[in-house]
Short mmCIF file of C-alpha atoms in Angstrom, two decimals:
data_model
loop_
_atom_site.label_atom_id
_atom_site.label_comp_id
_atom_site.label_asym_id
_atom_site.label_seq_id
_atom_site.Cartn_x
_atom_site.Cartn_y
_atom_site.Cartn_z
CA MET G 1 14.54 -16.68 7.86
CA ASN G 2 13.07 -13.31 8.18
CA GLN G 3 9.41 -13.10 6.53
CA ILE G 4 6.72 -10.48 5.51
CA ILE G 5 3.18 -11.44 5.69
CA VAL G 6 0.97 -10.18 2.89
CA LEU G 7 -2.58 -10.14 3.29
CA ASP G 8 -5.01 -10.16 0.45
CA PHE G 9 -7.30 -7.67 -0.18
CA GLY G 10 -7.95 -8.77 -3.96
CA ASN G 11 -4.78 -7.19 -5.92
CA THR G 12 -4.33 -8.62 -9.37
CA TYR G 13 -0.34 -7.98 -9.03
CA THR G 14 -0.25 -9.86 -5.48
CA GLN G 15 1.91 -12.76 -6.97
CA ASP G 16 4.32 -9.78 -8.68
CA VAL G 17 4.79 -8.13 -5.35
CA ILE G 18 5.48 -11.78 -3.68
CA LYS G 19 8.20 -12.34 -6.49
CA VAL G 20 10.06 -8.97 -5.82
CA ILE G 21 9.74 -9.89 -1.65
CA GLU G 22 11.24 -13.33 -2.75
CA GLU G 23 14.15 -12.19 -4.92
CA GLU G 24 15.36 -10.44 -1.61
CA ASN G 25 15.58 -13.89 -0.02
CA ILE G 26 12.68 -13.27 2.53
CA LYS G 27 9.94 -15.65 3.24
CA VAL G 28 6.32 -14.58 2.11
CA SER G 29 3.14 -15.62 3.68
CA LEU G 30 0.09 -15.04 2.01
CA LEU G 31 -2.73 -14.77 4.23
CA PRO G 32 -6.40 -13.88 3.96
CA TYR G 33 -7.71 -10.09 4.55
CA ASP G 34 -9.61 -11.20 7.77
CA THR G 35 -6.46 -12.74 9.26
CA ARG G 36 -6.27 -11.92 13.12
CA ALA G 37 -3.70 -10.12 14.87
CA GLU G 38 -3.24 -13.30 17.10
CA GLN G 39 -2.19 -15.28 14.45
CA ILE G 40 0.27 -12.74 13.19
CA LYS G 41 1.85 -12.57 16.42
CA SER G 42 2.42 -16.48 16.59
CA GLU G 43 4.51 -16.31 13.17
CA GLU G 44 8.14 -16.41 13.52
CA ASN G 45 10.65 -13.63 12.56
CA VAL G 46 7.88 -11.17 10.56
CA ILE G 47 9.67 -7.94 9.70
CA GLY G 48 6.91 -6.39 7.71
CA LEU G 49 3.18 -6.56 6.73
CA ILE G 50 1.93 -5.68 3.27
CA LEU G 51 -1.97 -5.15 2.74
CA SER G 52 -2.32 -6.00 -0.96
CA GLY G 53 -5.35 -4.58 -2.74
CA GLY G 54 -6.46 -3.24 -6.08
CA TYR G 55 -8.66 -0.50 -7.64
CA THR G 56 -11.85 -2.48 -6.73
CA THR G 57 -13.34 -3.45 -3.45
CA LYS G 58 -13.02 -7.31 -3.84
CA LYS G 59 -13.76 -8.07 -0.38
CA ALA G 60 -17.00 -6.39 0.25
CA ASP G 61 -16.60 -6.50 4.06
CA ASP G 62 -12.80 -5.60 4.12
CA LEU G 63 -13.42 -2.71 6.12
CA LYS G 64 -15.14 -4.50 8.80
CA ALA G 65 -13.34 -7.55 8.67
CA PHE G 66 -10.02 -6.36 9.00
CA ASP G 67 -8.45 -6.56 12.45
CA GLY G 68 -7.29 -3.31 13.48
CA GLU G 69 -5.17 -4.72 16.18
CA ILE G 70 -2.74 -5.67 13.58
CA LEU G 71 -1.76 -2.04 13.19
CA ASN G 72 -0.67 -1.98 16.93
CA LEU G 73 2.03 -4.70 16.57
CA ASP G 74 4.73 -2.58 15.81
CA ILE G 75 5.49 -3.75 12.33
CA PRO G 76 6.15 -1.89 9.40
CA THR G 77 3.08 -1.92 7.27
CA LEU G 78 2.53 -1.03 3.63
CA GLY G 79 -0.88 -0.55 2.12
CA LEU G 80 -1.29 -1.23 -1.56
CA GLY G 81 -4.06 0.30 -3.34
CA ARG G 82 -7.44 -0.80 -1.46
CA GLY G 83 -5.02 -2.05 1.26
CA MET G 84 -4.05 1.85 1.86
CA GLN G 85 -7.71 2.51 2.17
CA VAL G 86 -8.35 -0.04 4.72
CA ILE G 87 -5.48 1.41 6.85
CA ILE G 88 -7.00 5.13 6.55
CA ASN G 89 -10.30 3.69 7.55
CA GLU G 90 -9.00 1.82 10.52
CA LEU G 91 -6.97 4.96 11.77
CA GLY G 92 -9.78 7.43 11.88
CA GLY G 93 -9.45 8.83 8.09
CA THR G 94 -12.22 8.70 5.86
CA VAL G 95 -12.90 6.24 3.02
CA LYS G 96 -16.36 6.32 1.22
CA ALA G 97 -17.84 4.33 -1.67
CA VAL G 98 -18.54 6.50 -4.82
CA GLY G 99 -21.21 4.07 -6.11
CA TYR G 100 -19.23 3.00 -9.15
CA VAL G 101 -16.15 1.61 -10.39
CA TYR G 102 -14.00 4.44 -11.70
CA GLU G 103 -11.55 2.76 -14.16
CA PRO G 104 -7.82 3.56 -13.59
CA THR G 105 -6.61 6.39 -15.49
CA PRO G 106 -3.08 8.10 -16.19
CA SER G 107 -2.68 10.36 -13.45
CA LYS G 108 0.73 12.59 -12.98
CA LEU G 109 1.87 12.54 -9.66
CA THR G 110 4.70 14.81 -7.66
CA PHE G 111 6.48 12.91 -5.27
CA HIS G 112 7.64 14.79 -2.10
CA ASN G 113 9.96 12.80 -0.48
CA THR G 114 12.75 10.83 -2.59
CA GLU G 115 15.61 11.22 -0.37
CA LYS G 116 14.43 8.47 2.18
CA GLY G 117 11.17 6.21 2.69
CA ILE G 118 9.26 4.18 0.01
CA PHE G 119 10.19 6.33 -2.94
CA LYS G 120 13.79 6.68 -2.24
CA ASN G 121 15.76 7.27 -5.50
CA GLY G 122 12.61 7.46 -7.11
CA ASP G 123 11.50 9.97 -9.85
CA LYS G 124 10.39 13.52 -8.73
CA GLU G 125 7.61 12.97 -11.12
CA ARG G 126 5.78 10.24 -12.40
CA THR G 127 2.43 9.18 -14.65
CA VAL G 128 0.77 6.16 -12.85
CA GLU G 129 -2.99 4.84 -12.77
CA LEU G 130 -5.45 5.94 -10.54
CA GLY G 131 -8.97 5.22 -10.16
CA PHE G 132 -11.33 3.53 -7.27
CA ASP G 133 -14.68 2.39 -6.50
CA ALA G 134 -13.99 4.38 -3.46
CA ALA G 135 -12.34 7.85 -2.22
CA VAL G 136 -10.28 8.91 0.36
CA SER G 137 -11.07 12.32 1.72
CA LYS G 138 -9.11 12.60 4.78
CA LEU G 139 -6.11 11.02 6.18
CA PRO G 140 -5.76 9.89 9.54
CA GLU G 141 -3.81 12.02 12.14
CA GLY G 142 -0.16 11.94 11.73
CA PHE G 143 -0.03 10.82 8.30
CA LYS G 144 1.02 13.09 5.58
CA VAL G 145 0.62 12.97 1.60
CA VAL G 146 3.97 12.08 -0.35
CA ALA G 147 2.46 11.82 -3.67
CA ASN G 148 -0.26 13.80 -5.31
CA GLY G 149 -1.43 15.55 -8.58
CA GLU G 150 -3.85 15.36 -11.36
CA GLU G 151 -5.58 13.32 -13.69
CA VAL G 152 -3.77 13.90 -17.34
CA LYS G 153 -7.06 14.30 -19.41
CA SER G 154 -9.48 15.83 -17.01
CA GLY G 155 -7.08 17.77 -14.59
CA ASP G 156 -9.47 16.44 -11.75
CA ASP G 157 -7.33 16.58 -8.54
CA ARG G 158 -5.63 13.32 -7.20
CA PRO G 159 -4.62 14.07 -3.81
CA PHE G 160 -3.83 10.91 -2.09
CA GLY G 161 -1.44 9.25 -4.27
CA ALA G 162 0.70 7.81 -1.52
CA MET G 163 1.20 8.66 2.28
CA GLU G 164 3.44 8.08 5.32
CA ASN G 165 3.77 8.05 8.96
CA PRO G 166 7.38 6.89 9.81
CA ASP G 167 6.72 7.38 13.40
CA LYS G 168 4.16 4.60 12.96
CA ASP G 169 6.12 2.82 10.26
CA ILE G 170 3.13 2.96 8.21
CA TYR G 171 3.18 3.50 4.66
CA GLY G 172 0.29 3.62 1.67
CA ILE G 173 0.40 3.76 -2.09
CA GLN G 174 -2.75 4.23 -3.69
CA PHE G 175 -2.13 4.03 -7.56
CA ILE G 176 -1.95 0.94 -9.31
CA THR G 177 1.43 -0.80 -8.48
CA LYS G 178 3.05 -3.13 -11.20
CA PRO G 179 6.40 -4.30 -9.68
CA ALA G 180 6.61 -6.78 -12.75
CA GLU G 181 6.12 -3.78 -15.51
CA GLU G 182 7.35 -0.63 -13.67
CA GLU G 183 10.95 -0.61 -12.26
CA LYS G 184 10.15 2.12 -9.96
CA ASP G 185 7.12 0.15 -8.54
CA ALA G 186 9.55 -2.68 -7.79
CA GLN G 187 12.08 -0.30 -6.33
CA ALA G 188 9.18 0.93 -3.92
CA ILE G 189 8.71 -2.79 -2.72
CA ARG G 190 12.47 -2.89 -2.15
CA ASN G 191 12.56 0.37 -0.14
CA PHE G 192 10.07 -0.90 1.97
CA ILE G 193 11.85 -4.34 2.47
CA GLU G 194 14.91 -2.39 3.44
CA MET G 195 13.24 -0.18 5.94
CA CYS G 196 11.95 -3.59 7.21
CA GLU G 197 15.24 -5.10 7.92
CA ASN G 198 16.86 -1.96 9.70
#
């Protein structure tokens, strides 16, 4: 049976993500955030990898503890929340702690690729929750923004709602992903699974 490995970076909604995957008849292995690449290579029938994080840094050493060799295994990879930030940091982008917990607030995002990829058949615009205790200021080379916008109340810029690098098969969603509550979030996970299977 095909399986997707989920690395736990402290996402409240990880079990909801796992449920969506299992509904697609795919095995899920939930592993710690500091799992080594060698262990993932030893697993059978791995078709995808999800770094599942929330909006706060639950694992204080997560940037250093993450084994960057995992991103060289040619396995489709999706980063959620802090998981996206871990990918950005590892591949040469910029992620810095802001020194406080910025509570998630409604932000209106525009989605730039709804014909294919993780947001296939999704909305062109959508209000989601964004806010982190760390901020992204630069994406790694080769990545492009696929969702950005502004905070609803303040109008503050939200430039990195989601990213993709199809050549590397690496994707990221930085807004709070709630697949049990938001059908479009569940669809994004299913779209990723479909890409893993093809």
